[in-house]
PDB file of N, CA, C and O in Angstrom:
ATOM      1  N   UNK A   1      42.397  10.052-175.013  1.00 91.00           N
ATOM      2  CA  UNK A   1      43.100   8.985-174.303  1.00 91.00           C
ATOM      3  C   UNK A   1      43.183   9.327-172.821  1.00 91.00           C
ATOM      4  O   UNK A   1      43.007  10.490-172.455  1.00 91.00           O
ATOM      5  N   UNK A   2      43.469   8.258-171.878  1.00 94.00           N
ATOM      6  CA  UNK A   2      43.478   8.150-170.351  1.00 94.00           C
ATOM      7  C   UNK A   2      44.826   7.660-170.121  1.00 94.00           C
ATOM      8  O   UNK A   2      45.133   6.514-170.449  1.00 94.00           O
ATOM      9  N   UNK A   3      45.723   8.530-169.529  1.00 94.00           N
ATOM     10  CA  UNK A   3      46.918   7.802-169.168  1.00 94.00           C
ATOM     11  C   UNK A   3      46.957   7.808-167.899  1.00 94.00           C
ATOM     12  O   UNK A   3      46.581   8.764-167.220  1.00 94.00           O
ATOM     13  N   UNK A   4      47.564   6.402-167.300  1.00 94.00           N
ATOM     14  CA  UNK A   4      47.866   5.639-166.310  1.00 94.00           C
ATOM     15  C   UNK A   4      49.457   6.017-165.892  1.00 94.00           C
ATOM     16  O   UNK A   4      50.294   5.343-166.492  1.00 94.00           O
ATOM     17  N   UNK A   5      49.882   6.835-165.106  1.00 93.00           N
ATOM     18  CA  UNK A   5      50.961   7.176-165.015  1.00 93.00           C
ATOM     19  C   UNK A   5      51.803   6.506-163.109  1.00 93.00           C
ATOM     20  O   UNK A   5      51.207   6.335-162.046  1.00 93.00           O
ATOM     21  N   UNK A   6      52.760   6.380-163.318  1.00 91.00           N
ATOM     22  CA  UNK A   6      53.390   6.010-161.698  1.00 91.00           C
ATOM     23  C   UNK A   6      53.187   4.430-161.406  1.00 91.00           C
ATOM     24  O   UNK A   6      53.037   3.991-160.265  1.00 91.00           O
ATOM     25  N   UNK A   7      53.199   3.659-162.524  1.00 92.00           N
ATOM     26  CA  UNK A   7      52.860   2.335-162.323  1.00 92.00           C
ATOM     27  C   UNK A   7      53.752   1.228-161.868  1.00 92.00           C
ATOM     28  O   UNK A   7      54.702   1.019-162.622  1.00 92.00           O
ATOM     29  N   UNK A   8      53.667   0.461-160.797  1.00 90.00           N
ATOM     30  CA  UNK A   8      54.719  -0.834-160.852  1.00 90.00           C
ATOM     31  C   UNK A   8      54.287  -1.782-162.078  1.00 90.00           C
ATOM     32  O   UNK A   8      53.223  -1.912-162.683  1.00 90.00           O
ATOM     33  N   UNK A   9      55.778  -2.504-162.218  1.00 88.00           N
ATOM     34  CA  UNK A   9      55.509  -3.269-163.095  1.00 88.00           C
ATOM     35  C   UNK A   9      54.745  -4.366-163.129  1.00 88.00           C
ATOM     36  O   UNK A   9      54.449  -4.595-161.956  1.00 88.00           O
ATOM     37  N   UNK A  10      54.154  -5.351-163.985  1.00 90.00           N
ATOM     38  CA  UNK A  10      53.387  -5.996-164.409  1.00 90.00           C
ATOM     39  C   UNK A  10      51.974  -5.494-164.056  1.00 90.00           C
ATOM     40  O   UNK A  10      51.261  -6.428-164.422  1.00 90.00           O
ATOM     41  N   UNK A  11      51.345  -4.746-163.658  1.00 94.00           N
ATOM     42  CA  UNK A  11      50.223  -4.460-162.920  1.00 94.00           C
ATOM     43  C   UNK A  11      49.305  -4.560-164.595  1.00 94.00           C
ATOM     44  O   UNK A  11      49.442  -4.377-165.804  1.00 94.00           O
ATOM     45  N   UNK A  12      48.110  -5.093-163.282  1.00 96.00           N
ATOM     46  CA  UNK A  12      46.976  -5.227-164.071  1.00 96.00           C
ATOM     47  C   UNK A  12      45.626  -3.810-164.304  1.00 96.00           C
ATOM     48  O   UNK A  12      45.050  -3.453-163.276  1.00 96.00           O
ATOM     49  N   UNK A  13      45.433  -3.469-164.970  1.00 97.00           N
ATOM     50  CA  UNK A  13      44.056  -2.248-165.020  1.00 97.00           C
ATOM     51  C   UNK A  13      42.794  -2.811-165.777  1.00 97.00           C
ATOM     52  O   UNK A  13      42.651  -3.134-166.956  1.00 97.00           O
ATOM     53  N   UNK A  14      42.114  -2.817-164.938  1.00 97.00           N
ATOM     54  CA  UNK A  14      40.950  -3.225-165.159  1.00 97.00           C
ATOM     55  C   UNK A  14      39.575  -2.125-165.069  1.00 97.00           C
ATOM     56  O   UNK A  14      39.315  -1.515-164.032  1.00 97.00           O
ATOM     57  N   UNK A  15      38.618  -1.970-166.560  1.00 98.00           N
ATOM     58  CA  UNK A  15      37.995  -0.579-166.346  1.00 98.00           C
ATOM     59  C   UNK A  15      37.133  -1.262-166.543  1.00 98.00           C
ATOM     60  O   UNK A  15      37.191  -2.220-167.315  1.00 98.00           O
ATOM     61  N   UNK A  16      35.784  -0.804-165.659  1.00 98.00           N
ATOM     62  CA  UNK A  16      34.285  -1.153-165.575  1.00 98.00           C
ATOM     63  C   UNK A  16      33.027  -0.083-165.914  1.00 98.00           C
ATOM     64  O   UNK A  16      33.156   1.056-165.466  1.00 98.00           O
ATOM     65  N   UNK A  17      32.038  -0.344-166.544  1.00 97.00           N
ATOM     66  CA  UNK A  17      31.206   0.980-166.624  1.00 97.00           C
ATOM     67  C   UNK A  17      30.135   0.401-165.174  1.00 97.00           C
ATOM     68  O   UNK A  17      29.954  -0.645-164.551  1.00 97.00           O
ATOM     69  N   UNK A  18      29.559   2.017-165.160  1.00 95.00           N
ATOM     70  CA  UNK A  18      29.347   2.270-164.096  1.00 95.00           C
ATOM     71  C   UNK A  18      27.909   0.925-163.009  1.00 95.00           C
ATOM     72  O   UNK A  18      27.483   1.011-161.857  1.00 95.00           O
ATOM     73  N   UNK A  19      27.585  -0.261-164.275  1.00 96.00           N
ATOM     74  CA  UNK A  19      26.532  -1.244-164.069  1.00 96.00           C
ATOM     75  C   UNK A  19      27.387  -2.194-163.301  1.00 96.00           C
ATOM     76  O   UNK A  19      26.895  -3.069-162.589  1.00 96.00           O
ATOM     77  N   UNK A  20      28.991  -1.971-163.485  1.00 97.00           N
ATOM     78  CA  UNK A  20      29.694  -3.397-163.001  1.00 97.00           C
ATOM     79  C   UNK A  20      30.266  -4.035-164.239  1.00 97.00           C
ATOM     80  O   UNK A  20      31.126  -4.827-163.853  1.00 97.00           O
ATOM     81  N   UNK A  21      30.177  -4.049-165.595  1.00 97.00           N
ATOM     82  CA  UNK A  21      30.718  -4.872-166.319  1.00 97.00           C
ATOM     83  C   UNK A  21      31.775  -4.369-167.388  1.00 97.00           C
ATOM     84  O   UNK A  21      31.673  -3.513-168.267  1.00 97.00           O
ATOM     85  N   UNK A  22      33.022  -5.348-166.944  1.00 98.00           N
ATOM     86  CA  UNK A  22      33.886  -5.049-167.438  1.00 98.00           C
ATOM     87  C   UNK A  22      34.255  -4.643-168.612  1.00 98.00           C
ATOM     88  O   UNK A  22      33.944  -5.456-169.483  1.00 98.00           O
ATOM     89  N   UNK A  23      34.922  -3.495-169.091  1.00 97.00           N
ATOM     90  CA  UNK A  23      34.326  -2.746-170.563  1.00 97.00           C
ATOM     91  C   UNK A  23      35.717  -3.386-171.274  1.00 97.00           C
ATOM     92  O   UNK A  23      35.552  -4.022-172.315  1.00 97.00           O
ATOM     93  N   UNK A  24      37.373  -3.203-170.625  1.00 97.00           N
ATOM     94  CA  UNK A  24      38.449  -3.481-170.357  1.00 97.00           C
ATOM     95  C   UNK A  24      39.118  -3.856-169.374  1.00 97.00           C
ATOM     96  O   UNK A  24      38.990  -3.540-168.191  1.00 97.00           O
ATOM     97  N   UNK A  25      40.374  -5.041-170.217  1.00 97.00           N
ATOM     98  CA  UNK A  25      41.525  -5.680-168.863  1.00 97.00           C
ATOM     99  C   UNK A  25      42.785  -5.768-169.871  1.00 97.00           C
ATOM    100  O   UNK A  25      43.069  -6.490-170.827  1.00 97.00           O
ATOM    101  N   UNK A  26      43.503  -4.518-169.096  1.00 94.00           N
ATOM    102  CA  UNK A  26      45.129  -4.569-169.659  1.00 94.00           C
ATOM    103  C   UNK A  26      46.076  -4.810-168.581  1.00 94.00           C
ATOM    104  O   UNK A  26      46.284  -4.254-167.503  1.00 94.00           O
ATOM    105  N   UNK A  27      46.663  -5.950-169.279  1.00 93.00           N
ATOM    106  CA  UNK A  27      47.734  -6.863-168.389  1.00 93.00           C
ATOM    107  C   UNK A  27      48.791  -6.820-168.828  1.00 93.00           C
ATOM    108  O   UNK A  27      48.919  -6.746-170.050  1.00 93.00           O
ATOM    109  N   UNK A  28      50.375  -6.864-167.632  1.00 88.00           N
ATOM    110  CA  UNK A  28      51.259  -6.858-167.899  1.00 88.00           C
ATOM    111  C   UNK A  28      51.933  -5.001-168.229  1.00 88.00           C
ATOM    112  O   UNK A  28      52.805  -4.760-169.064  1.00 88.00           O
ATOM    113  N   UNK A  29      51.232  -3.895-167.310  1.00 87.00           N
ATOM    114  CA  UNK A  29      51.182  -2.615-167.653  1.00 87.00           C
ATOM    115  C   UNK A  29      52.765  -2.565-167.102  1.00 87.00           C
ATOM    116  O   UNK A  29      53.250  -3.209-166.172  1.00 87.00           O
ATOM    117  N   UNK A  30      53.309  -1.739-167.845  1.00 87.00           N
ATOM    118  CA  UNK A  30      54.403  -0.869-167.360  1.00 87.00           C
ATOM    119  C   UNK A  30      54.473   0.525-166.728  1.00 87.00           C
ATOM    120  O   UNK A  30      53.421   0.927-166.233  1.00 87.00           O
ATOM    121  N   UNK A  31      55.376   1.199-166.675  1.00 91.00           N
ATOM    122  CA  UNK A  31      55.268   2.433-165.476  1.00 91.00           C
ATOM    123  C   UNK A  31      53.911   3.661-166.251  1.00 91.00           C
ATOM    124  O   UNK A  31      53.208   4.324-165.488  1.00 91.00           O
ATOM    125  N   UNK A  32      53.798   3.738-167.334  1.00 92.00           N
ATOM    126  CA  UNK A  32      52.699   4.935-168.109  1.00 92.00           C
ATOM    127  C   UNK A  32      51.880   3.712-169.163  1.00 92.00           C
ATOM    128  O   UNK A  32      52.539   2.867-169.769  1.00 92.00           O
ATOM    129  N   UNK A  33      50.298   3.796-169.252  1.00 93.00           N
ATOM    130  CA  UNK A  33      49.715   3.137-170.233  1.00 93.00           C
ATOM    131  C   UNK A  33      48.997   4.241-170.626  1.00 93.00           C
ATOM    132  O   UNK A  33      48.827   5.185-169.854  1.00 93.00           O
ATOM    133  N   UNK A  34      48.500   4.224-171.895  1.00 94.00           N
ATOM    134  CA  UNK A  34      47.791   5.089-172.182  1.00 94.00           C
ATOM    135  C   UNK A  34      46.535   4.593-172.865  1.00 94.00           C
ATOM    136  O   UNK A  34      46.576   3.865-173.857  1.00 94.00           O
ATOM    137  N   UNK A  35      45.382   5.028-172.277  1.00 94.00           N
ATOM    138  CA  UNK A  35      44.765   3.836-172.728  1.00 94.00           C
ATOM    139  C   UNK A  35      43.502   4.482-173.710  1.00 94.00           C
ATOM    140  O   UNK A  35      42.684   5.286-173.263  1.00 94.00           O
ATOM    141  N   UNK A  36      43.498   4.094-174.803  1.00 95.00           N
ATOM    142  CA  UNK A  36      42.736   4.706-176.141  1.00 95.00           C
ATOM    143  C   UNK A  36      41.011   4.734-175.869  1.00 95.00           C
ATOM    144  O   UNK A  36      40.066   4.903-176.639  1.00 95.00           O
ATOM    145  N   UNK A  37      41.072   4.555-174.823  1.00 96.00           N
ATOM    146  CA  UNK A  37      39.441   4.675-174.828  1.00 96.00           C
ATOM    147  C   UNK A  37      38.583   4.041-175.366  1.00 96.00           C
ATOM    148  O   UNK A  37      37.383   4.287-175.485  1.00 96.00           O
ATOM    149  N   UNK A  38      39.336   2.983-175.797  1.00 97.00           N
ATOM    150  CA  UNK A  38      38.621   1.637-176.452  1.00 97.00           C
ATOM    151  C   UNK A  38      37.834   0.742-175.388  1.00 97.00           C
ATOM    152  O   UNK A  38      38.077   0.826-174.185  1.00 97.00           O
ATOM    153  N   UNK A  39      36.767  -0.215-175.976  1.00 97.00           N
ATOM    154  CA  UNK A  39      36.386  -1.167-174.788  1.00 97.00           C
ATOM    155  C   UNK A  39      37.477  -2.997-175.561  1.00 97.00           C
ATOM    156  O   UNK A  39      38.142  -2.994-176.597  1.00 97.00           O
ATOM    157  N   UNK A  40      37.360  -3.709-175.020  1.00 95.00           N
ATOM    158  CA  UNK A  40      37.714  -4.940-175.756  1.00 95.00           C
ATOM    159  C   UNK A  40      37.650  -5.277-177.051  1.00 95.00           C
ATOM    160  O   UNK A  40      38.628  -5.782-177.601  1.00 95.00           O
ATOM    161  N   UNK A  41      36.625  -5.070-177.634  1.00 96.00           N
ATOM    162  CA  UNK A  41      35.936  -5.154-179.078  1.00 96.00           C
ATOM    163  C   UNK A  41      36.863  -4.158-179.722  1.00 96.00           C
ATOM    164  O   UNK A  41      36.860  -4.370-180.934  1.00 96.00           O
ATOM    165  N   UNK A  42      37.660  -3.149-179.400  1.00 96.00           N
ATOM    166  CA  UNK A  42      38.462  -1.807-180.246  1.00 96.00           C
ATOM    167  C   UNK A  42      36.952  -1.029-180.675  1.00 96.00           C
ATOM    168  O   UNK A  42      36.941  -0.706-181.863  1.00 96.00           O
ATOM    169  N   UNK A  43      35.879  -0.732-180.028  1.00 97.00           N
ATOM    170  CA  UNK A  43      34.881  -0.033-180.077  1.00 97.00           C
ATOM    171  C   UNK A  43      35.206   1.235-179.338  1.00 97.00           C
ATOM    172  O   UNK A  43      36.139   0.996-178.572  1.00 97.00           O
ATOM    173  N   UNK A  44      34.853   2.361-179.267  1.00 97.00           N
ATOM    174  CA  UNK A  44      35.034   3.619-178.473  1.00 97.00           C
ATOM    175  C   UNK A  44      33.701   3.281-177.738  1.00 97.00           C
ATOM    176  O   UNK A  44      32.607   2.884-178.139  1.00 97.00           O
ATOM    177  N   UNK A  45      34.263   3.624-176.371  1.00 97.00           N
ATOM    178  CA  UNK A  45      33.022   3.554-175.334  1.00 97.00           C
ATOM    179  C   UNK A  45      32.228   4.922-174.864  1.00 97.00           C
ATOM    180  O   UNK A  45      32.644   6.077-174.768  1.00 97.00           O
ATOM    181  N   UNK A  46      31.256   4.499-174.673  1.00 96.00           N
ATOM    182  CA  UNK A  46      30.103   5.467-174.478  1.00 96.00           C
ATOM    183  C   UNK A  46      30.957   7.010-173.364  1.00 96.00           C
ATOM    184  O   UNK A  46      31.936   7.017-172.617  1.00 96.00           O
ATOM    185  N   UNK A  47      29.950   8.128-173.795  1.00 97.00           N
ATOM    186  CA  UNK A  47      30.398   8.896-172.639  1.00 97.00           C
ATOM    187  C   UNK A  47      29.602   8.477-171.296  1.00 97.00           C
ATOM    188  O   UNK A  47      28.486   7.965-171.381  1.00 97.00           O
ATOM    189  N   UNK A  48      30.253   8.729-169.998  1.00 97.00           N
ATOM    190  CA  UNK A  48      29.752   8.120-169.072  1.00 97.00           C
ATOM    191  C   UNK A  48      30.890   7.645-167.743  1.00 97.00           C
ATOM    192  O   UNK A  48      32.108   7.795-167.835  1.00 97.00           O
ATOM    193  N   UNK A  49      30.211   7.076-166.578  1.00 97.00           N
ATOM    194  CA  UNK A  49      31.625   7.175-165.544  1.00 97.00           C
ATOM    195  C   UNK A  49      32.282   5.716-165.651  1.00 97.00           C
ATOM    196  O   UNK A  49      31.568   4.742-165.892  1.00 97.00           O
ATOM    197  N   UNK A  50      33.576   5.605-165.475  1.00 98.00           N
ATOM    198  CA  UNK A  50      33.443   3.925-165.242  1.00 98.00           C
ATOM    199  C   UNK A  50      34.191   4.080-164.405  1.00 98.00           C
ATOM    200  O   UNK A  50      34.577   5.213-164.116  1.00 98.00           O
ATOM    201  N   UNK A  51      34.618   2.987-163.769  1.00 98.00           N
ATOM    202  CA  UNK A  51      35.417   2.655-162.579  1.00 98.00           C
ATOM    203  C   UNK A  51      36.903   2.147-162.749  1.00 98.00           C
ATOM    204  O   UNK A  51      36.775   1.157-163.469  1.00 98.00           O
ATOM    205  N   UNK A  52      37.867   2.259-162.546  1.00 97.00           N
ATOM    206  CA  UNK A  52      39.165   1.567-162.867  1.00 97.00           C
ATOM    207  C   UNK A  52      39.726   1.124-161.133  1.00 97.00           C
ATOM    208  O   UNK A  52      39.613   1.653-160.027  1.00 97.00           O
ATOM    209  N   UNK A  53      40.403  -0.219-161.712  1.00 97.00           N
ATOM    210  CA  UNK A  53      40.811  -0.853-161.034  1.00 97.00           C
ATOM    211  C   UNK A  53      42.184  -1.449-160.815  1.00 97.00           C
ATOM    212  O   UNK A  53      42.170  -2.653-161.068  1.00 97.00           O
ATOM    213  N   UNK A  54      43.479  -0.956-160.391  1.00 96.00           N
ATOM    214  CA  UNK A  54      44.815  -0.838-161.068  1.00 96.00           C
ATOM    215  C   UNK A  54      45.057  -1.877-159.701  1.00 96.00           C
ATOM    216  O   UNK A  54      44.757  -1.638-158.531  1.00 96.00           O
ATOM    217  N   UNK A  55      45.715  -3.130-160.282  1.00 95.00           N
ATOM    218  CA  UNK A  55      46.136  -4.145-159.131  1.00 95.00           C
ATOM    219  C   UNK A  55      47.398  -4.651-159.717  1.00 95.00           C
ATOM    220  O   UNK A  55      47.625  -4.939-160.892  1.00 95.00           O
ATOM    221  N   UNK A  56      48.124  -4.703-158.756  1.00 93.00           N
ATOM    222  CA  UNK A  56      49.522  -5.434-158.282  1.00 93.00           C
ATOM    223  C   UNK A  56      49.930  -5.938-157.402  1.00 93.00           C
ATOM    224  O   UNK A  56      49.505  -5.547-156.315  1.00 93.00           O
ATOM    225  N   UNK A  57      50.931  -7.030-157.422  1.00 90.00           N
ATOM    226  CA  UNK A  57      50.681  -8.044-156.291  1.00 90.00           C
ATOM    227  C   UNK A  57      49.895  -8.283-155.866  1.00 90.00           C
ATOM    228  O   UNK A  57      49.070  -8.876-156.562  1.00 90.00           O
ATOM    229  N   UNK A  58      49.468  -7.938-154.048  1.00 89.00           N
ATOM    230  CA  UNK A  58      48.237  -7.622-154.034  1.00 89.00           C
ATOM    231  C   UNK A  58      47.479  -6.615-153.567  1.00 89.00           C
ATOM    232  O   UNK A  58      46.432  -6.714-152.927  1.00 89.00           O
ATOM    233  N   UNK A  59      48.146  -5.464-153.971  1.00 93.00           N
ATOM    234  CA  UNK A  59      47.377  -3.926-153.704  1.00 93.00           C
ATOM    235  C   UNK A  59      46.642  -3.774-154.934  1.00 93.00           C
ATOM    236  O   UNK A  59      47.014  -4.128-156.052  1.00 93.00           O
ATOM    237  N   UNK A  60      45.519  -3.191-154.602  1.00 96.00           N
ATOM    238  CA  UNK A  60      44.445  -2.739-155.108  1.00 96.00           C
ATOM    239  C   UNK A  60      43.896  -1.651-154.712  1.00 96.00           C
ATOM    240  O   UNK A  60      43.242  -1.425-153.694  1.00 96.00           O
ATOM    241  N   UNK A  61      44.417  -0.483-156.209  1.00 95.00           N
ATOM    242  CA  UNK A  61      43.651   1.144-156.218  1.00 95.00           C
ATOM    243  C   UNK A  61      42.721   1.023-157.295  1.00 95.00           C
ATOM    244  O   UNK A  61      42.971   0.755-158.470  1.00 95.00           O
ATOM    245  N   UNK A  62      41.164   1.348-156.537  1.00 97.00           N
ATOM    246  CA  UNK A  62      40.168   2.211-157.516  1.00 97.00           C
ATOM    247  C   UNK A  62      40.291   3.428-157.871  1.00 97.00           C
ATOM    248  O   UNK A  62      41.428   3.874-158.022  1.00 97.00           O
ATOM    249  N   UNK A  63      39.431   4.055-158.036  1.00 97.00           N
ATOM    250  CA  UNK A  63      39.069   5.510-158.949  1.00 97.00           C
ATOM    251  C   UNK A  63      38.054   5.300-160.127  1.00 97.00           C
ATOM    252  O   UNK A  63      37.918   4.276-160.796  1.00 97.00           O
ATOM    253  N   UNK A  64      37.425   6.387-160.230  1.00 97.00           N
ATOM    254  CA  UNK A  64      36.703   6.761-160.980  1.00 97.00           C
ATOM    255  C   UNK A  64      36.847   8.261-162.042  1.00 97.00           C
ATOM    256  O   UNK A  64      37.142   9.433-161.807  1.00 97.00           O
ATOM    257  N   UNK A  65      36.496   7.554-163.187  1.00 96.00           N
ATOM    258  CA  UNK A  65      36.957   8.313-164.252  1.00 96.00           C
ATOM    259  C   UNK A  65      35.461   9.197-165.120  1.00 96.00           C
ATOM    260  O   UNK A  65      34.404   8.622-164.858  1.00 96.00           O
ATOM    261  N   UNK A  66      35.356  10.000-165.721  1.00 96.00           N
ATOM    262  CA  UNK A  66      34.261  10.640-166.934  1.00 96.00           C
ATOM    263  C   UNK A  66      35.123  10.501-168.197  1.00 96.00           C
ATOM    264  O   UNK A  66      36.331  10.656-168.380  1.00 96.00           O
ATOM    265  N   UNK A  67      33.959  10.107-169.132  1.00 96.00           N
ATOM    266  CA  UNK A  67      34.171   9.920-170.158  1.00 96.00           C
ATOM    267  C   UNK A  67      33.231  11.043-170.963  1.00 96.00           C
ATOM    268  O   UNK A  67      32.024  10.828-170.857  1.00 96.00           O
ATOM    269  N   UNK A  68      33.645  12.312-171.822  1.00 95.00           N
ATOM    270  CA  UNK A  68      32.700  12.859-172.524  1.00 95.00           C
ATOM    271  C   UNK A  68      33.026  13.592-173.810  1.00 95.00           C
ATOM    272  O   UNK A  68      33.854  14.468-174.061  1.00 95.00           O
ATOM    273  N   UNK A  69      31.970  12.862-174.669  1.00 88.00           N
ATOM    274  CA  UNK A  69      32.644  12.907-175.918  1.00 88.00           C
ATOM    275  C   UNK A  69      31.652  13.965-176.809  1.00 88.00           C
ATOM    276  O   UNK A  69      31.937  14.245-177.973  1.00 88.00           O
TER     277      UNK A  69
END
């Protein structure tokens, strides 16, 4: 798992693999998410980098994450 820690409320996280397409979008996050490493489908996603995208109001932090399984 990937936890999302220090969060304002309602914020959105949005994770992309590394082509651009959106793998996951969890909405409505509270201050810690933890996020199972699932893509949308509840599939486990590939090892590999993706991109996350944590927005509120309207600030917007990237980062980049590894995935290796």
């Amino acid at each position: 798992k990937i936890v999302f820690e220090g969060l304002p409320a309602n914020t959105t996280i949005r994770v992309y693999d590394i082509s651009g397409s959106l793998i996951r979008c969890i909405e409505n996050v509270g201050a810690v998410y933890e996020w199972d490493v699932k893509d949308s489908h509840s599939k486990n996603v590939d090892s590999g980098v993706y991109i996350y995208v944590v927005t509120y109001n309207d600030e917007k932090k990237t980062g980049k994450l590894a995935i290796v399984r």
